[in-house]
CSV table of C-alpha atoms and ligand atoms in Angstrom, one decimal:
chain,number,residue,atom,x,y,z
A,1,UNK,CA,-83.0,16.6,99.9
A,2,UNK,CA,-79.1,16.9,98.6
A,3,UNK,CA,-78.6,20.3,99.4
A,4,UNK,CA,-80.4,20.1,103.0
A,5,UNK,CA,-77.5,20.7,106.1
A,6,UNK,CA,-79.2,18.8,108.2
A,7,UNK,CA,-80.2,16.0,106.0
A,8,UNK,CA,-75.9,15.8,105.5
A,9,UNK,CA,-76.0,15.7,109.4
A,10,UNK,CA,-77.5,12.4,109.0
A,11,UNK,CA,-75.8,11.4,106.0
A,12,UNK,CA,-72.4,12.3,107.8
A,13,UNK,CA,-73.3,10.3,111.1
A,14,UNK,CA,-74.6,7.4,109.3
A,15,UNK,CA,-71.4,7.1,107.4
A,16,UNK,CA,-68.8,7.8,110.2
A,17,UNK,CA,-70.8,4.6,112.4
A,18,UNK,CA,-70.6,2.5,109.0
A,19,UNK,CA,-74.1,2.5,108.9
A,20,UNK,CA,-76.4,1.4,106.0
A,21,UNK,CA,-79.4,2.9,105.2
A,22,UNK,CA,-81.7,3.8,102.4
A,23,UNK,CA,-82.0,7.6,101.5
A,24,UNK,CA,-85.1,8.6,100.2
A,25,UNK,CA,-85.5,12.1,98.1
A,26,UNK,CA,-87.8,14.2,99.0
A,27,UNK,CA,-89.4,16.7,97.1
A,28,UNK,CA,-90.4,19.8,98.8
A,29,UNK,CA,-92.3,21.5,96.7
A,30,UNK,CA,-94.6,18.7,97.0
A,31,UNK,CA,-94.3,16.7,100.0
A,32,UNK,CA,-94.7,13.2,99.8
A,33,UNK,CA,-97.1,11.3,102.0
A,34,UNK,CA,-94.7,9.6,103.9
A,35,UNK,CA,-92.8,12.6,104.7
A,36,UNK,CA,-96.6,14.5,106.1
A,37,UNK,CA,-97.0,11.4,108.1
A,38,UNK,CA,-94.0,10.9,109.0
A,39,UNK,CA,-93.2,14.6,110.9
A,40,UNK,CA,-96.7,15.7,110.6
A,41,UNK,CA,-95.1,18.5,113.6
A,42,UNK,CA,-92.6,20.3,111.4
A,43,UNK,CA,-92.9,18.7,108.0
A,44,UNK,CA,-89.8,18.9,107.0
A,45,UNK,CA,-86.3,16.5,106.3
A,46,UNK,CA,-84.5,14.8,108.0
A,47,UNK,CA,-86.8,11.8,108.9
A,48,UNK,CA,-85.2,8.7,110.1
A,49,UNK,CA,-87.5,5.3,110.3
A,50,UNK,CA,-85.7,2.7,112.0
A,51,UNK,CA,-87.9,-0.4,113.3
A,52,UNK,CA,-91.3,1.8,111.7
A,53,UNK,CA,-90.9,4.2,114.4
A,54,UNK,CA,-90.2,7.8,113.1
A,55,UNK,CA,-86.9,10.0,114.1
A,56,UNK,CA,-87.3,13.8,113.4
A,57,UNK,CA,-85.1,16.6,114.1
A,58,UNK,CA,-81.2,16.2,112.8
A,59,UNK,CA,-79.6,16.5,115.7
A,60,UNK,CA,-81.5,14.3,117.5
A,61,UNK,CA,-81.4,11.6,115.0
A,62,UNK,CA,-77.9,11.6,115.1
A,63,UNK,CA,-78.1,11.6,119.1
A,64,UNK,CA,-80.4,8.5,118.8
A,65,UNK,CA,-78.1,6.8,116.1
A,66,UNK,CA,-75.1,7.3,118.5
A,67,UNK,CA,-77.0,6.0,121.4
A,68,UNK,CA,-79.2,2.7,119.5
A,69,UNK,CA,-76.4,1.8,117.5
A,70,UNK,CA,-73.4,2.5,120.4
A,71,UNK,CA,-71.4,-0.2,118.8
A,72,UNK,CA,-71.0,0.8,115.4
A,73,UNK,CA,-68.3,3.4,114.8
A,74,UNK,CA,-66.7,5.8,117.5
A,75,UNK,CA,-68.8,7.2,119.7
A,76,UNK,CA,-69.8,10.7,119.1
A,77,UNK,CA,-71.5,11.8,122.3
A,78,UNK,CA,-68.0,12.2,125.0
A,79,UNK,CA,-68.7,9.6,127.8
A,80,UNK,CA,-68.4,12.7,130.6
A,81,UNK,CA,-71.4,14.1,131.5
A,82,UNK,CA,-69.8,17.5,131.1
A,83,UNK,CA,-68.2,16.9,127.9
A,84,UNK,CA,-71.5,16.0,127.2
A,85,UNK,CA,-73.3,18.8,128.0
A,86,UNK,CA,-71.0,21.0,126.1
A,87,UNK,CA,-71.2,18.9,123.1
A,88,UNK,CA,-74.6,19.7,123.1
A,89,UNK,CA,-74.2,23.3,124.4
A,90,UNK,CA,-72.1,23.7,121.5
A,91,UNK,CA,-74.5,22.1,118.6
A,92,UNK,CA,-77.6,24.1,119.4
A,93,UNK,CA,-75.6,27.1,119.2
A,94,UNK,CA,-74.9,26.3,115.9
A,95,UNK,CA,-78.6,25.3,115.0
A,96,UNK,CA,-79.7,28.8,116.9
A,97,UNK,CA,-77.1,31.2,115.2
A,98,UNK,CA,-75.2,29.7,112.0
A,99,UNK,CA,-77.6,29.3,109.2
A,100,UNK,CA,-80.1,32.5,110.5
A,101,UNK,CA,-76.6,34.7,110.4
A,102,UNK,CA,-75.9,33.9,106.7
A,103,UNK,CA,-79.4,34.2,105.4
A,104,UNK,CA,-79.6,37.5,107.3
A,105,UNK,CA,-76.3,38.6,105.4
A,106,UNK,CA,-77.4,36.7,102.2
A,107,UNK,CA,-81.2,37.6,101.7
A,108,UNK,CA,-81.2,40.8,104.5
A,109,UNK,CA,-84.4,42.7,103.4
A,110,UNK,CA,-81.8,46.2,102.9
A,111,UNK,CA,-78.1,46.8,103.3
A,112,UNK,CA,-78.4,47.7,107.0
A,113,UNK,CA,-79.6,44.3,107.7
A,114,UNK,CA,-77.2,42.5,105.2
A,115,UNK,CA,-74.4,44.1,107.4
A,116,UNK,CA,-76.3,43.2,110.5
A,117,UNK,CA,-75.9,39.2,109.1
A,118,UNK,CA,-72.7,40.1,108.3
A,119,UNK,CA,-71.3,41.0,111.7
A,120,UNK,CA,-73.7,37.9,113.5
A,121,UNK,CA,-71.8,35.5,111.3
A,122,UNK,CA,-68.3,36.6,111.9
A,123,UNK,CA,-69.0,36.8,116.0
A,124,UNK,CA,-70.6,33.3,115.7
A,125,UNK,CA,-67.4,32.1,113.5
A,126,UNK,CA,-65.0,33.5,116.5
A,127,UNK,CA,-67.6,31.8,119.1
A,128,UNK,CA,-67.0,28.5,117.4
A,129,UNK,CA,-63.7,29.2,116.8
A,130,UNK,CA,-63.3,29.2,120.7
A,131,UNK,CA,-65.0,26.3,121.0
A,132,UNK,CA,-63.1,24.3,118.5
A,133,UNK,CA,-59.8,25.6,120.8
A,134,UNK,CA,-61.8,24.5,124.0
A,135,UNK,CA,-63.1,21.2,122.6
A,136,UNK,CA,-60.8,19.6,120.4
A,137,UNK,CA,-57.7,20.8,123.3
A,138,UNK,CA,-55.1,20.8,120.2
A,139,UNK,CA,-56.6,17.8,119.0
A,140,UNK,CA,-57.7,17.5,115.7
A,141,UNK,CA,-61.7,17.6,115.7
A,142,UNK,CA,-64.4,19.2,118.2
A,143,UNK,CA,-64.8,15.2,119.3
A,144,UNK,CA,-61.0,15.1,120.1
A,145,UNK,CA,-59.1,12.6,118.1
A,146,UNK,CA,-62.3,11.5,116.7
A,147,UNK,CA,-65.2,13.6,114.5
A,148,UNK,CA,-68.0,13.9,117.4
A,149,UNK,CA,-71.1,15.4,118.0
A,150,UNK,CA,-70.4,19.0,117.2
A,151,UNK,CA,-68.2,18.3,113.8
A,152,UNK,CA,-71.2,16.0,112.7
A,153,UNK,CA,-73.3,19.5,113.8
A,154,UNK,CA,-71.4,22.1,112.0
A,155,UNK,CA,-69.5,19.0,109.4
A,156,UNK,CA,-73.1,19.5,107.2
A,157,UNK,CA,-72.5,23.2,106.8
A,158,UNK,CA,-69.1,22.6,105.6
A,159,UNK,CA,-70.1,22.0,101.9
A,160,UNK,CA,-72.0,24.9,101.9
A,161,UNK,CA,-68.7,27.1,103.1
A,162,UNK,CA,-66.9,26.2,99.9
A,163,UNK,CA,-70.0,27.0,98.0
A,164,UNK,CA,-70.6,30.1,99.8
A,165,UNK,CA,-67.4,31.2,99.0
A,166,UNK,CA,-67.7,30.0,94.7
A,167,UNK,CA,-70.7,32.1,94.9
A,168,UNK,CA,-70.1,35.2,96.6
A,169,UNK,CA,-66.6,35.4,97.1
A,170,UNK,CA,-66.8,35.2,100.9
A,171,UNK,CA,-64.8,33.3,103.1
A,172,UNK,CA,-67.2,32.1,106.1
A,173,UNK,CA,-64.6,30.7,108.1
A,174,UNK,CA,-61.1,33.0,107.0
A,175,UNK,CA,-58.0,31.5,108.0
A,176,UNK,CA,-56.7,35.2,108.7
A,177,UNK,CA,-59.8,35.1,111.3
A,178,UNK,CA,-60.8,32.1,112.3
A,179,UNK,CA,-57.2,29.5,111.8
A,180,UNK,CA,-58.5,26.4,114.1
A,181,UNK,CA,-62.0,26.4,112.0
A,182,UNK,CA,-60.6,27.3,108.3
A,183,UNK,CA,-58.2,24.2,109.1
A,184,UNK,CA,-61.2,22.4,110.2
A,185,UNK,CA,-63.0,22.7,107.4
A,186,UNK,CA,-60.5,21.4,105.2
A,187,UNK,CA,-59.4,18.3,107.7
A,188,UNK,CA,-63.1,17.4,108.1
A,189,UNK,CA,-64.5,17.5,104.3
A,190,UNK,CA,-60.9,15.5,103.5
A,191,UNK,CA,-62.2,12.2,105.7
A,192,UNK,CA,-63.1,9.2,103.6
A,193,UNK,CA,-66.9,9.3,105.7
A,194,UNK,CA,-67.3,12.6,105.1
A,195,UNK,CA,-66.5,12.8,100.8
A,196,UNK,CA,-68.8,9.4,100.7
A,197,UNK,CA,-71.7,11.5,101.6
A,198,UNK,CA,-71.3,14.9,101.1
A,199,UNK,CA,-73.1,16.5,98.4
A,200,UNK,CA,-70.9,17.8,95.1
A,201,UNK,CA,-70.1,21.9,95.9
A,202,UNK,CA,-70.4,22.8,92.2
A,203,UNK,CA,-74.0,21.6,92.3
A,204,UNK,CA,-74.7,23.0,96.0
A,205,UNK,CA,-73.3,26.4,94.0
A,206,UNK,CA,-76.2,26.1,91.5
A,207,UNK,CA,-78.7,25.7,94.1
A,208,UNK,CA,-77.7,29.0,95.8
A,209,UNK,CA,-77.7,30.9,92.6
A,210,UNK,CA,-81.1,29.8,91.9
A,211,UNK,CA,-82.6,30.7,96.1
A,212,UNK,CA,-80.4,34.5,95.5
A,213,UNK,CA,-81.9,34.7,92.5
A,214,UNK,CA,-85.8,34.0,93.5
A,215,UNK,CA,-84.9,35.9,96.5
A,216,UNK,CA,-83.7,39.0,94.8
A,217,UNK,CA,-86.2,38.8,92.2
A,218,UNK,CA,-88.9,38.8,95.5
A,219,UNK,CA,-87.5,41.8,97.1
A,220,UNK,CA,-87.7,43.7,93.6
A,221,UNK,CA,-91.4,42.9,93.4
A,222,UNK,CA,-91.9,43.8,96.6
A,223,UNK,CA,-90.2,47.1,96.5
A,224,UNK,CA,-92.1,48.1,93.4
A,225,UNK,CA,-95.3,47.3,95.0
A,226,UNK,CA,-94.8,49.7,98.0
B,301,GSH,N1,-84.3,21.8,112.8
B,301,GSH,C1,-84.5,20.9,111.7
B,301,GSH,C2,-84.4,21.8,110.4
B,301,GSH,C3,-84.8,20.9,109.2
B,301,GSH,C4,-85.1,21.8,108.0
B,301,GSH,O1,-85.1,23.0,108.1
B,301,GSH,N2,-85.3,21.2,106.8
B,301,GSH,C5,-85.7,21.9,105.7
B,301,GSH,C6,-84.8,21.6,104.5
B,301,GSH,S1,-83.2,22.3,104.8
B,301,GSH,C7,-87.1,21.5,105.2
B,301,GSH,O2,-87.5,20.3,105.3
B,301,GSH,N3,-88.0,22.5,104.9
B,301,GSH,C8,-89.3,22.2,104.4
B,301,GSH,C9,-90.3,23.2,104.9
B,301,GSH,O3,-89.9,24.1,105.6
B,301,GSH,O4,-91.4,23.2,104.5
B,301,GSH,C10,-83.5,19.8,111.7
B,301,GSH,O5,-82.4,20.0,112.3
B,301,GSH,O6,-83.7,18.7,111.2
């Protein structure tokens, strides 16, 4: 699924270990066998099959890429078990807060909790603004020198930022706010790995005009049925 965050996750890690692969569509709307049988848990993408076993869940897909295929590419785990455990500290914060901020400003059943998603998702840009100041130590990347765990965690959102921004005018990570992360943005979707794969932002733009408007269109029903 093109537009999918997490499936770019994949995408992304695959491409910065110089990995090849073949990617599979999947529509939704009418899930394909091999996806139902595949996650038959969640039902959802990303799936990675490597050897015919089944790899769900981005994050750890990329955390078993980076271990099975430690060879290829930098790694993207840190070698020190702290490092390590911030890494990780740092990506589920991003799968626990980034996305359910937006949709809460984007698709908030009223204007109270659109401005409730509003204020979530500028504390969780300063949080990972900190982060990116505590990880990356000056360096370029959350990784250090090198893209690592958590750019490859917040890198497939970073599409979706410039589209975010075409649609609604709204800068998710402001350079008056956020500097280190609205540099980040820009340094990260610049790499040769990361254009390969990512998807096209006008057509990620179309996508998000078509959920707002089945959204909106939604909330009107339902307000005229109550
Ligand atoms: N936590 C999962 C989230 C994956 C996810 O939400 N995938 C969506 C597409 S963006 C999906 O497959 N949705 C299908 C459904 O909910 O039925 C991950 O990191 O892989």
């Amino acid at each position: 699924m093109l537009s999918s965050p997490f499936v770019q996750r994949v995408k992304l890690a695959l491409s910065f270990k110089g990995l090849s692969y073949e990617y599979v569509e999947e529509n939704l709307q009418n899930k394909s066998h091999v996806l139902l049988s595949s996650n038959p848990v969640h039902k959802k993408v990303p799936v990675l099959i490597h050897n015919g076993k089944c790899i769900c869940e981005s994050m750890i897909i990329v955390q078993y890429l980076d271990e099975v295929f430690a060879g290829a590419g930098p790694s993207l785990l840190p070698a020190d078990p702290y490092e390590r455990a911030m890494a990780r500290f740092w990506a589920a914060y991003i799968d626990d807060k980034l996305l359910s901020s937006w949709m809460m400003a984007f698709r908030g059943k009223n204007d109270e909790e659109k401005e409730e998603g509003r204020k979530l998702s500028a504390a969780v840009a300063e949080n990972l603004e900190g982060a990116l100041r505590d990880c990356a130590k000056g360096k370029p990347f959350f990784g250090g020198d090198n893209v690592g765990f958590v750019d490859i965690a917040l890198g497939g959102f970073t599409a979706w930022v410039h589209a975010v921004e075409k649609i609604y005018g709204i800068k998710k990570f402001d350079a008056a706010k956020t500097p280190l992360l609205a540099a980040w943005v820009e340094r990260f979707g610049a790499l040769d790995a990361a254009t390969a794969v990512l998807p096209d932002v006008d057509v990620l733009v179309e996508v998000g005009k078509r959920r707002q408007a089945e959204s909106d269109a939604a909330a009107a029903a339902a307000a005229q049925g109550n």
